[in-house]
Amino acid sequence: MDVTALGELVIDFSPGGVSKQGHALYERQPGGAPSNVLAAAAKLGSTTALISMVGNDEFGRYLKQKIEECGIKTEGLRVTDDAYTTLAFVHLEEEGERSFTVMRKPGADTQLKKEQVDKKLIDESKIFHVSGAALSALPCRDAAFYAAEYARSHGKIISFDANYREVLWKKDTAVKWMGQFLPLVDIMKVSYEEMQLLSKTDDIPQGAEILAANGAALVAVTLGDKGSYCFHKNFKGYVDTFSVKMVDANGAGDAFLGAILHQVCRSGNKLSELSEEELQHMFRIASACGAICTTRMGALLSMPTMEEIRELSVI
């Protein structure tokens, strides 16, 4: 196994037009940040597995089917009768940016317990990935810490995406729990806003360095159409992205991170030994992956192939 992730698997209801009566229509899409990351990595050729929980309902069954179709293993997916599958309604601006309304009080993804974590999947993986949203509620928070500590004690690379959503938890609570999680992390991906939140600075190189001070070997700050910033001992710098016609930004950062994790698994070097040239190449591929994702509606089912990435990036 290349990558196992722990965190949310949810339904994204994306705008799907207007009915004859003028009412907004929503299209059901599979989603959830860690699930999107796995879908991106799987589309590029990685073997992946998800540790999560869905409700014993039609939405949960639909999600299991869809991630299996993407090549994501579901042995670690649990089902509960005590909560419904989490639903997230995506609201799009004209420029393609989005906001969310989340039905999660509680949602099934928050109900995963540490004793339900499939440690065998972690044992078999090179990278263990956690979504910040998994830390936002109990008992899933305990499960995430337990699994990450287990993975670290067994020599796995730990990846973390801050994935902060104001609708899920308050800023001070998010900063507290993500701050406690960061010493476990080897690879960290944050948006510019998340970098500001966690580092208390708007200076990108300084913010990335502050986050790396917790022990991460690689910090990626995604900057939308301005590209990304890489912080690694062998390369600290900006990498441009690609100009595309964006229709839906949902999942772009997940596509970016999925491509990074895929390439780390394929590299012959240890994470700490990646060269400047290799890091720039990784970030360029990841930028192309994220850019292509924005040209399609939805997230999990919108991940590009390596052929599409090469066509866009001429690599």
PDB file of C-alpha atoms in Angstrom, residues 135-279:
ATOM      1  CA  LEU A 135      -9.585  16.453  14.784  1.00  0.00           C
ATOM      2  CA  SER A 136     -12.679  18.650  15.029  1.00  0.00           C
ATOM      3  CA  ALA A 137     -14.893  16.290  17.048  1.00  0.00           C
ATOM      4  CA  LEU A 138     -14.795  13.305  19.365  1.00  0.00           C
ATOM      5  CA  PRO A 139     -14.424  10.362  19.200  1.00  0.00           C
ATOM      6  CA  CYS A 140     -12.744  10.721  15.774  1.00  0.00           C
ATOM      7  CA  ARG A 141     -10.106  13.093  17.205  1.00  0.00           C
ATOM      8  CA  ASP A 142      -8.906  10.386  19.572  1.00  0.00           C
ATOM      9  CA  ALA A 143      -8.877   7.887  16.707  1.00  0.00           C
ATOM     10  CA  ALA A 144      -6.748  10.231  14.579  1.00  0.00           C
ATOM     11  CA  PHE A 145      -4.161  10.817  17.328  1.00  0.00           C
ATOM     12  CA  TYR A 146      -4.074   7.117  18.163  1.00  0.00           C
ATOM     13  CA  ALA A 147      -3.577   6.097  14.516  1.00  0.00           C
ATOM     14  CA  ALA A 148      -0.934   8.755  13.827  1.00  0.00           C
ATOM     15  CA  GLU A 149       1.043   7.843  16.937  1.00  0.00           C
ATOM     16  CA  TYR A 150       0.858   4.181  15.933  1.00  0.00           C
ATOM     17  CA  ALA A 151       1.989   5.014  12.378  1.00  0.00           C
ATOM     18  CA  ARG A 152       4.883   7.138  13.624  1.00  0.00           C
ATOM     19  CA  SER A 153       6.045   4.433  16.036  1.00  0.00           C
ATOM     20  CA  HIS A 154       6.110   2.042  13.067  1.00  0.00           C
ATOM     21  CA  GLY A 155       8.253   4.284  10.880  1.00  0.00           C
ATOM     22  CA  LYS A 156       5.571   5.572   8.511  1.00  0.00           C
ATOM     23  CA  ILE A 157       5.592   9.005   6.862  1.00  0.00           C
ATOM     24  CA  ILE A 158       2.809  11.112   8.384  1.00  0.00           C
ATOM     25  CA  SER A 159       0.981  13.541   6.108  1.00  0.00           C
ATOM     26  CA  PHE A 160      -1.422  16.219   7.361  1.00  0.00           C
ATOM     27  CA  ASP A 161      -3.782  18.642   5.643  1.00  0.00           C
ATOM     28  CA  ALA A 162      -5.065  21.427   7.904  1.00  0.00           C
ATOM     29  CA  ASN A 163      -8.356  21.501   5.938  1.00  0.00           C
ATOM     30  CA  TYR A 164      -9.823  24.151   8.248  1.00  0.00           C
ATOM     31  CA  ARG A 165     -13.565  24.768   7.867  1.00  0.00           C
ATOM     32  CA  GLU A 166     -15.085  27.454  10.072  1.00  0.00           C
ATOM     33  CA  VAL A 167     -18.464  25.693   9.930  1.00  0.00           C
ATOM     34  CA  LEU A 168     -16.953  22.676  11.716  1.00  0.00           C
ATOM     35  CA  TRP A 169     -15.165  24.277  14.678  1.00  0.00           C
ATOM     36  CA  LYS A 170     -14.001  27.544  16.200  1.00  0.00           C
ATOM     37  CA  LYS A 171     -10.608  28.946  15.271  1.00  0.00           C
ATOM     38  CA  ASP A 172      -9.102  28.755  18.751  1.00  0.00           C
ATOM     39  CA  THR A 173     -10.174  25.120  19.117  1.00  0.00           C
ATOM     40  CA  ALA A 174      -8.751  24.266  15.694  1.00  0.00           C
ATOM     41  CA  VAL A 175      -5.433  25.960  16.496  1.00  0.00           C
ATOM     42  CA  LYS A 176      -5.211  24.100  19.811  1.00  0.00           C
ATOM     43  CA  TRP A 177      -5.745  20.603  18.450  1.00  0.00           C
ATOM     44  CA  MET A 178      -3.863  21.037  15.188  1.00  0.00           C
ATOM     45  CA  GLY A 179      -0.974  22.510  17.164  1.00  0.00           C
ATOM     46  CA  GLN A 180      -0.882  19.386  19.326  1.00  0.00           C
ATOM     47  CA  PHE A 181      -0.966  17.181  16.226  1.00  0.00           C
ATOM     48  CA  LEU A 182       1.853  18.901  14.297  1.00  0.00           C
ATOM     49  CA  PRO A 183       4.790  17.258  16.147  1.00  0.00           C
ATOM     50  CA  LEU A 184       3.625  13.966  14.608  1.00  0.00           C
ATOM     51  CA  VAL A 185       3.729  15.335  11.042  1.00  0.00           C
ATOM     52  CA  ASP A 186       6.347  14.847   8.290  1.00  0.00           C
ATOM     53  CA  ILE A 187       4.443  16.377   5.328  1.00  0.00           C
ATOM     54  CA  MET A 188       2.071  19.296   5.852  1.00  0.00           C
ATOM     55  CA  LYS A 189      -0.211  21.033   3.373  1.00  0.00           C
ATOM     56  CA  VAL A 190      -1.908  24.321   4.219  1.00  0.00           C
ATOM     57  CA  SER A 191      -3.677  27.039   2.291  1.00  0.00           C
ATOM     58  CA  TYR A 192      -2.452  30.608   2.727  1.00  0.00           C
ATOM     59  CA  GLU A 193      -5.326  31.302   5.150  1.00  0.00           C
ATOM     60  CA  GLU A 194      -4.540  28.163   7.162  1.00  0.00           C
ATOM     61  CA  MET A 195      -0.866  29.137   7.300  1.00  0.00           C
ATOM     62  CA  GLN A 196      -1.877  32.507   8.739  1.00  0.00           C
ATOM     63  CA  LEU A 197      -4.163  30.831  11.273  1.00  0.00           C
ATOM     64  CA  LEU A 198      -1.570  28.358  12.536  1.00  0.00           C
ATOM     65  CA  SER A 199       1.639  30.410  12.280  1.00  0.00           C
ATOM     66  CA  LYS A 200       0.216  33.829  13.306  1.00  0.00           C
ATOM     67  CA  THR A 201       1.958  35.559  10.404  1.00  0.00           C
ATOM     68  CA  ASP A 202       1.045  36.560   6.845  1.00  0.00           C
ATOM     69  CA  ASP A 203       4.646  36.193   5.649  1.00  0.00           C
ATOM     70  CA  ILE A 204       4.682  32.976   3.636  1.00  0.00           C
ATOM     71  CA  PRO A 205       8.342  31.884   3.987  1.00  0.00           C
ATOM     72  CA  GLN A 206       8.295  32.748   7.683  1.00  0.00           C
ATOM     73  CA  GLY A 207       4.943  31.035   8.250  1.00  0.00           C
ATOM     74  CA  ALA A 208       6.100  27.856   6.504  1.00  0.00           C
ATOM     75  CA  GLU A 209       9.283  27.846   8.585  1.00  0.00           C
ATOM     76  CA  ILE A 210       7.269  28.235  11.796  1.00  0.00           C
ATOM     77  CA  LEU A 211       5.102  25.263  10.849  1.00  0.00           C
ATOM     78  CA  ALA A 212       8.157  23.192   9.899  1.00  0.00           C
ATOM     79  CA  ALA A 213       9.700  23.935  13.302  1.00  0.00           C
ATOM     80  CA  ASN A 214       7.305  21.362  14.765  1.00  0.00           C
ATOM     81  CA  GLY A 215       9.295  18.702  12.893  1.00  0.00           C
ATOM     82  CA  ALA A 216       7.792  18.490   9.397  1.00  0.00           C
ATOM     83  CA  ALA A 217      10.362  17.793   6.671  1.00  0.00           C
ATOM     84  CA  LEU A 218       8.132  19.275   3.958  1.00  0.00           C
ATOM     85  CA  VAL A 219       5.572  22.079   4.176  1.00  0.00           C
ATOM     86  CA  ALA A 220       3.484  23.051   1.155  1.00  0.00           C
ATOM     87  CA  VAL A 221       1.519  26.300   1.155  1.00  0.00           C
ATOM     88  CA  THR A 222      -1.047  26.424  -1.644  1.00  0.00           C
ATOM     89  CA  LEU A 223      -1.801  29.877  -3.042  1.00  0.00           C
ATOM     90  CA  GLY A 224      -4.568  29.309  -5.598  1.00  0.00           C
ATOM     91  CA  ASP A 225      -3.814  30.932  -8.946  1.00  0.00           C
ATOM     92  CA  LYS A 226      -0.534  32.264  -7.499  1.00  0.00           C
ATOM     93  CA  GLY A 227       0.921  28.766  -7.286  1.00  0.00           C
ATOM     94  CA  SER A 228       2.479  27.281  -4.154  1.00  0.00           C
ATOM     95  CA  TYR A 229       5.389  27.635  -1.761  1.00  0.00           C
ATOM     96  CA  CYS A 230       7.695  24.768  -0.792  1.00  0.00           C
ATOM     97  CA  PHE A 231       9.610  24.654   2.488  1.00  0.00           C
ATOM     98  CA  HIS A 232      12.224  21.895   2.688  1.00  0.00           C
ATOM     99  CA  LYS A 233      15.828  21.965   3.819  1.00  0.00           C
ATOM    100  CA  ASN A 234      16.932  21.508   0.197  1.00  0.00           C
ATOM    101  CA  PHE A 235      14.486  23.933  -1.438  1.00  0.00           C
ATOM    102  CA  LYS A 236      12.632  26.963  -0.185  1.00  0.00           C
ATOM    103  CA  GLY A 237      10.752  28.779  -2.905  1.00  0.00           C
ATOM    104  CA  TYR A 238       7.662  29.461  -4.999  1.00  0.00           C
ATOM    105  CA  VAL A 239       6.415  27.246  -7.814  1.00  0.00           C
ATOM    106  CA  ASP A 240       4.045  28.647 -10.442  1.00  0.00           C
ATOM    107  CA  THR A 241       0.741  27.031 -11.332  1.00  0.00           C
ATOM    108  CA  PHE A 242      -1.055  26.796 -14.678  1.00  0.00           C
ATOM    109  CA  SER A 243      -3.660  29.058 -16.226  1.00  0.00           C
ATOM    110  CA  VAL A 244      -6.958  27.237 -16.754  1.00  0.00           C
ATOM    111  CA  LYS A 245     -10.651  28.151 -16.932  1.00  0.00           C
ATOM    112  CA  MET A 246     -11.845  27.343 -13.410  1.00  0.00           C
ATOM    113  CA  VAL A 247     -15.416  26.205 -12.856  1.00  0.00           C
ATOM    114  CA  ASP A 248     -15.155  24.646  -9.378  1.00  0.00           C
ATOM    115  CA  ALA A 249     -12.285  25.054  -6.899  1.00  0.00           C
ATOM    116  CA  ASN A 250     -13.567  22.233  -4.690  1.00  0.00           C
ATOM    117  CA  GLY A 251     -10.887  19.528  -4.361  1.00  0.00           C
ATOM    118  CA  ALA A 252      -8.016  21.447  -5.974  1.00  0.00           C
ATOM    119  CA  GLY A 253      -5.856  21.426  -2.851  1.00  0.00           C
ATOM    120  CA  ASP A 254      -6.629  17.746  -2.316  1.00  0.00           C
ATOM    121  CA  ALA A 255      -5.590  16.981  -5.900  1.00  0.00           C
ATOM    122  CA  PHE A 256      -2.347  18.899  -5.282  1.00  0.00           C
ATOM    123  CA  LEU A 257      -1.570  16.939  -2.116  1.00  0.00           C
ATOM    124  CA  GLY A 258      -2.541  13.598  -3.646  1.00  0.00           C
ATOM    125  CA  ALA A 259      -0.024  14.209  -6.431  1.00  0.00           C
ATOM    126  CA  ILE A 260       2.690  15.098  -3.882  1.00  0.00           C
ATOM    127  CA  LEU A 261       2.073  11.924  -1.873  1.00  0.00           C
ATOM    128  CA  HIS A 262       2.051   9.796  -5.013  1.00  0.00           C
ATOM    129  CA  GLN A 263       5.434  11.184  -6.064  1.00  0.00           C
ATOM    130  CA  VAL A 264       6.953  10.794  -2.587  1.00  0.00           C
ATOM    131  CA  CYS A 265       5.989   7.112  -2.717  1.00  0.00           C
ATOM    132  CA  ARG A 266       7.596   6.780  -6.149  1.00  0.00           C
ATOM    133  CA  SER A 267      10.801   8.614  -5.234  1.00  0.00           C
ATOM    134  CA  GLY A 268      13.883   6.562  -4.564  1.00  0.00           C
ATOM    135  CA  ASN A 269      14.975   9.094  -1.936  1.00  0.00           C
ATOM    136  CA  LYS A 270      13.996   9.525   1.680  1.00  0.00           C
ATOM    137  CA  LEU A 271      11.706  12.503   2.328  1.00  0.00           C
ATOM    138  CA  SER A 272      14.523  14.466   3.980  1.00  0.00           C
ATOM    139  CA  GLU A 273      16.864  13.749   1.043  1.00  0.00           C
ATOM    140  CA  LEU A 274      14.696  15.053  -1.806  1.00  0.00           C
ATOM    141  CA  SER A 275      16.711  17.383  -4.034  1.00  0.00           C
ATOM    142  CA  GLU A 276      15.740  20.897  -5.134  1.00  0.00           C
ATOM    143  CA  GLU A 277      15.198  19.644  -8.679  1.00  0.00           C
ATOM    144  CA  GLU A 278      13.016  16.773  -7.516  1.00  0.00           C
ATOM    145  CA  LEU A 279      10.925  19.015  -5.248  1.00  0.00           C
TER     146      LEU A 279
END
